[in-house]
mmCIF file of C-alpha atoms in Angstrom:
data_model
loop_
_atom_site.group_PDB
_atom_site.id
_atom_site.type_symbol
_atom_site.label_atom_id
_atom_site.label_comp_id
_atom_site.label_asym_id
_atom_site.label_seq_id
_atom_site.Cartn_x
_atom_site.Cartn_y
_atom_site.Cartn_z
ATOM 1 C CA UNK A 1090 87.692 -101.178 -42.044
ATOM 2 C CA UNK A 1091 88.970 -97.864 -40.060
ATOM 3 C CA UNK A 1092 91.652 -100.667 -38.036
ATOM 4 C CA UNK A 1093 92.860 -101.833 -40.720
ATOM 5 C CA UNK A 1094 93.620 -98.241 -42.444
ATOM 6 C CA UNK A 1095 95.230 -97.576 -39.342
ATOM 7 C CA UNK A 1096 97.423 -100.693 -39.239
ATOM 8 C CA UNK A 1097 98.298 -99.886 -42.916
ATOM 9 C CA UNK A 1098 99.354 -95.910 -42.328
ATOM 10 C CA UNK A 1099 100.867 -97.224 -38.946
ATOM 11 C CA UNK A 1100 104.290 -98.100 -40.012
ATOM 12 C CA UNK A 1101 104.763 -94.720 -42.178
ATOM 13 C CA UNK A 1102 103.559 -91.945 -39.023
ATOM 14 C CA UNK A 1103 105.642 -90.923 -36.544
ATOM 15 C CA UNK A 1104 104.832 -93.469 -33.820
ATOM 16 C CA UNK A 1105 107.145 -92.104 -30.876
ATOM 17 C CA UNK A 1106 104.913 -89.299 -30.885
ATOM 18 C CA UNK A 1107 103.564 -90.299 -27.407
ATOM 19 C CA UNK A 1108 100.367 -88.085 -27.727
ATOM 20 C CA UNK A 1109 99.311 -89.120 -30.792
ATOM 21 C CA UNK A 1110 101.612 -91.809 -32.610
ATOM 22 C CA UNK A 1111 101.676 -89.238 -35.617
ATOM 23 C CA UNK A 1112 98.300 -89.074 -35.986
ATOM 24 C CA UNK A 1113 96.101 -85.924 -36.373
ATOM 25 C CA UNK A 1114 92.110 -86.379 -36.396
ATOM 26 C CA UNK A 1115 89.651 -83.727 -36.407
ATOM 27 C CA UNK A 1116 86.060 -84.563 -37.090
ATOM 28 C CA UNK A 1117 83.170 -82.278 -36.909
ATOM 29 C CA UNK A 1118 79.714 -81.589 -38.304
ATOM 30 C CA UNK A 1119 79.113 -79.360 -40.720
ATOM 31 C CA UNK A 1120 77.521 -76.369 -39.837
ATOM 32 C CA UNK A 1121 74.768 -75.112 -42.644
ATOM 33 C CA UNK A 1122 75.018 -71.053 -41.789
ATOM 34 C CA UNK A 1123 77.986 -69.683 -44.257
ATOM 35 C CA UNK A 1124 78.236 -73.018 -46.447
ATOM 36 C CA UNK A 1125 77.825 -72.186 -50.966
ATOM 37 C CA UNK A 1126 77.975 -73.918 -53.116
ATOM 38 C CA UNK A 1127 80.593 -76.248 -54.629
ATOM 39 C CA UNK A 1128 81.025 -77.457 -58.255
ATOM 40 C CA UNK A 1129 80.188 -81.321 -58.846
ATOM 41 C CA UNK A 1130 83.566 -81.324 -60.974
ATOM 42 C CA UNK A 1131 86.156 -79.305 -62.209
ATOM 43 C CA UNK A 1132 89.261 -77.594 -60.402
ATOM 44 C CA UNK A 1133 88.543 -77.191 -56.566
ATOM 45 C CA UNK A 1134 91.185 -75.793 -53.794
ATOM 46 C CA UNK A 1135 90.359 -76.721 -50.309
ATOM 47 C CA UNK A 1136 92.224 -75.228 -47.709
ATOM 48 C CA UNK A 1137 91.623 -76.070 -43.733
ATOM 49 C CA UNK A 1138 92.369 -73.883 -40.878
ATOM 50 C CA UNK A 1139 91.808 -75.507 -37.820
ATOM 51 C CA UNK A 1140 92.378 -73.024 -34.182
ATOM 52 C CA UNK A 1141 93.409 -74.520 -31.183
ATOM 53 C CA UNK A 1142 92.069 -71.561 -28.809
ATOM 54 C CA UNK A 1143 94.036 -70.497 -25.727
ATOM 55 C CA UNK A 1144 92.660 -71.451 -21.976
ATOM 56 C CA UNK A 1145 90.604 -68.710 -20.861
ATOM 57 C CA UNK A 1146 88.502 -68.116 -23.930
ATOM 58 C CA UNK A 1147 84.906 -67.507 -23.171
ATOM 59 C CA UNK A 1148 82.322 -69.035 -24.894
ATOM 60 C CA UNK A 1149 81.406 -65.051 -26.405
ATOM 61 C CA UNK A 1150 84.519 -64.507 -27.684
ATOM 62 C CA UNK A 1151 84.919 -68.388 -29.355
ATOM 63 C CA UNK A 1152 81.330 -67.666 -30.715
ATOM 64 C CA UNK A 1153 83.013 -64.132 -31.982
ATOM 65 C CA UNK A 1154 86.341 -65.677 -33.718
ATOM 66 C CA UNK A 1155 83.374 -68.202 -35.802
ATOM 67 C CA UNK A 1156 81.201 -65.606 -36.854
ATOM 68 C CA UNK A 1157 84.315 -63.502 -37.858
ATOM 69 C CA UNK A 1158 85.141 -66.129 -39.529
ATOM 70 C CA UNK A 1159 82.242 -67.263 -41.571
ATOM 71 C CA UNK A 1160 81.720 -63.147 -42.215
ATOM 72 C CA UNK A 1161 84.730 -63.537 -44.747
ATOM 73 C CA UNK A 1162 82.440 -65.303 -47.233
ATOM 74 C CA UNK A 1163 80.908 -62.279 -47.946
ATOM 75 C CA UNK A 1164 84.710 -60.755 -49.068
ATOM 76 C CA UNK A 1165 85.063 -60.224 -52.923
ATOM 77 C CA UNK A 1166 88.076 -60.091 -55.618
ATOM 78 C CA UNK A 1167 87.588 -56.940 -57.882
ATOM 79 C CA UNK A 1168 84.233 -56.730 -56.822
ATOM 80 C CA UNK A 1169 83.058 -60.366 -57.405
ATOM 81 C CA UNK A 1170 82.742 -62.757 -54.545
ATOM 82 C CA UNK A 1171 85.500 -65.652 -54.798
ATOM 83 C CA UNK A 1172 84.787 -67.830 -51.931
ATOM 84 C CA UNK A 1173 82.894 -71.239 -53.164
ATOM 85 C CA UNK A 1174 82.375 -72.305 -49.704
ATOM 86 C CA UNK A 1175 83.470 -71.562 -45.887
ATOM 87 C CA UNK A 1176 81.780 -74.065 -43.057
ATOM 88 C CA UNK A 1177 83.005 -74.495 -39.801
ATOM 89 C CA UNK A 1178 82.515 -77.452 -37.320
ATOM 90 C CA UNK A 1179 83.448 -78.044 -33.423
ATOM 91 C CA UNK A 1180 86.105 -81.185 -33.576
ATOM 92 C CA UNK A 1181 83.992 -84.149 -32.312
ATOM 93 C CA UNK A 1182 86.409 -87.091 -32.451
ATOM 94 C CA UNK A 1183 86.520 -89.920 -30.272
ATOM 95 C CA UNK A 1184 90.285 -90.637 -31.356
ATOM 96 C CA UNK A 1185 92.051 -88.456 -28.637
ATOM 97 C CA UNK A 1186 94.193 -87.271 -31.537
ATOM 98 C CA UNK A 1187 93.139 -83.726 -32.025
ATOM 99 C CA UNK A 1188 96.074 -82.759 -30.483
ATOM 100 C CA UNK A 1189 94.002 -79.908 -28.666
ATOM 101 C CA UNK A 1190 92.461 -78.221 -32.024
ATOM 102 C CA UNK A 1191 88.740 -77.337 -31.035
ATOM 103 C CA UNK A 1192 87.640 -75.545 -33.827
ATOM 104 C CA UNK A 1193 88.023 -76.189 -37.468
ATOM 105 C CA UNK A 1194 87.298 -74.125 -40.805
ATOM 106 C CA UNK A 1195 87.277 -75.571 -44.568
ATOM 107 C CA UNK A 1196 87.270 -72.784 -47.549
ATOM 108 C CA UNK A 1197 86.763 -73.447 -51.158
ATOM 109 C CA UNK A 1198 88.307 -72.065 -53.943
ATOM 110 C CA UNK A 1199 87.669 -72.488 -57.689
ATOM 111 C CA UNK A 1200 91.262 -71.327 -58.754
ATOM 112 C CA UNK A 1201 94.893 -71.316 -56.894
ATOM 113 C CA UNK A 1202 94.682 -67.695 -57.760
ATOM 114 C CA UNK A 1203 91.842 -67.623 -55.734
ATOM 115 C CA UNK A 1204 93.256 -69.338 -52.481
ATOM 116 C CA UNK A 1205 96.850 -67.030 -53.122
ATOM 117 C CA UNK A 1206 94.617 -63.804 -52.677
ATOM 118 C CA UNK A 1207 93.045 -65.182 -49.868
ATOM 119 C CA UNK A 1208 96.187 -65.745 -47.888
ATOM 120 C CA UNK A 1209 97.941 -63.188 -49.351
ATOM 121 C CA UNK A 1210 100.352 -61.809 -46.647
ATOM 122 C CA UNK A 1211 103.588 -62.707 -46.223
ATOM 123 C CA UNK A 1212 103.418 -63.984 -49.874
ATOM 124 C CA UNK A 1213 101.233 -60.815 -51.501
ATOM 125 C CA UNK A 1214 102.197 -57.881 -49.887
ATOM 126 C CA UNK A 1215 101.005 -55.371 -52.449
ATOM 127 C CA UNK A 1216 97.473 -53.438 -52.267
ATOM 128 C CA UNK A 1217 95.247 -55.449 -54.322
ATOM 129 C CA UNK A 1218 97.050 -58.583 -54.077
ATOM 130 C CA UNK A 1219 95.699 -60.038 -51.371
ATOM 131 C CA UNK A 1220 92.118 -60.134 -49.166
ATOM 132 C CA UNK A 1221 92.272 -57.320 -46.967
ATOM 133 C CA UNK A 1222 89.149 -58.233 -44.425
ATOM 134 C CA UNK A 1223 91.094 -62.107 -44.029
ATOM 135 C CA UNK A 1224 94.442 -60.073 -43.456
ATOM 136 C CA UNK A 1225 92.083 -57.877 -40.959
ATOM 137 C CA UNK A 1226 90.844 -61.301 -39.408
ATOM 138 C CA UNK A 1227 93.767 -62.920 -38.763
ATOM 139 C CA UNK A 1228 95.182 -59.563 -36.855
ATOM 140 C CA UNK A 1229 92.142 -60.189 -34.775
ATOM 141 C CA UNK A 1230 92.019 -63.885 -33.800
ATOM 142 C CA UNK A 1231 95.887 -64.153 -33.684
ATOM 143 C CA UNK A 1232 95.840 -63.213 -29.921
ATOM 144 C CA UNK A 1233 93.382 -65.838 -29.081
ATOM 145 C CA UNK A 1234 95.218 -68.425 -30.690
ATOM 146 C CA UNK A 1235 97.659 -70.940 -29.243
ATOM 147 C CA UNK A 1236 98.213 -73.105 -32.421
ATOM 148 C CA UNK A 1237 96.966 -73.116 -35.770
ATOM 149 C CA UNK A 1238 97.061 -75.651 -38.569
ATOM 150 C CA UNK A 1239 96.321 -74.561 -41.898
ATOM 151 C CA UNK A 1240 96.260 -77.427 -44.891
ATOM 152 C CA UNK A 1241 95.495 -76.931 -48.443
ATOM 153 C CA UNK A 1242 94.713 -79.418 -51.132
ATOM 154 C CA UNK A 1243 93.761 -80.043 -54.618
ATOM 155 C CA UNK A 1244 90.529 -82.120 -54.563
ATOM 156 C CA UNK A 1245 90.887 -84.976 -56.673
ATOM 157 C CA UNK A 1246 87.959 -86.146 -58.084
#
């Protein structure tokens, strides 16, 4: 079954990629620490952030960028928590098409609104507009970053 999805998306990905043919995969396992809880149905945002760390990072300060990141489900919008759901996982493909991403981070939200105050800046810019602890985080991690890949969807049920 998984070849012959790939021979199907094969002819619309970027196949002179010579790393990866066009293809991204990141798998991982679900961590439990930091999960909620998601709705069975109704609107849900999911947005991805997946870190591809630069050479050099210890193992302390990885283990510090994914407990700074998981701390952000504790963050609240006018007082009321508005995170559904962060988990993290360690990419554990055997696909060779990770393109170098080690450490990936799903959030869910129950509104767009939601997500937009999350990732506020350089969309919100105002006080109040926008998460102030995730704008704090990403001043943090930025330096230990070499790429980042952030992808947000509208689960479809």
């Amino acid at each position: 079954m998984h070849d012959a999805f790939k021979n199907f998306v094969g002819p619309y990905l970027d196949v002179d990629d010579p790393e990866t043919k066009g293809v991204l995969v990141f798998d991982y396992t679900s961590n439990e620490k930091g999960s909620g809880s998601i709705p069975d149905s109704g609107y849900r945002l999911d947005h991805w952030t997946l870190f591809k760390l630069k050479p050099g990072i210890s193992q302390a300060q990885k283990q510090e960028i994914i407990n700074g990141f998981l701390a952000l489900k504790n963050n609240t919008k006018n007082g009321v928590p508005y995170l559904n759901l962060i988990e993290y996982g360690e990419q554990n493909s055997k696909e060779g098409a990770e393109r170098g991403f080690g450490i990936g981070f799903r959030v869910s939200f129950a509104s767009e609104a939601d997500r937009n105050y999350y990732e506020g800046k350089p969309f919100l810019t105002e006080p109040g507009t926008f998460d102030p602890k995730h704008d704090k985080y990403r001043d943090f991690v930025t330096p230990f970053l070499d790429k980042v890949l952030v992808y947000d969807y509208e689960v479809k049920w």
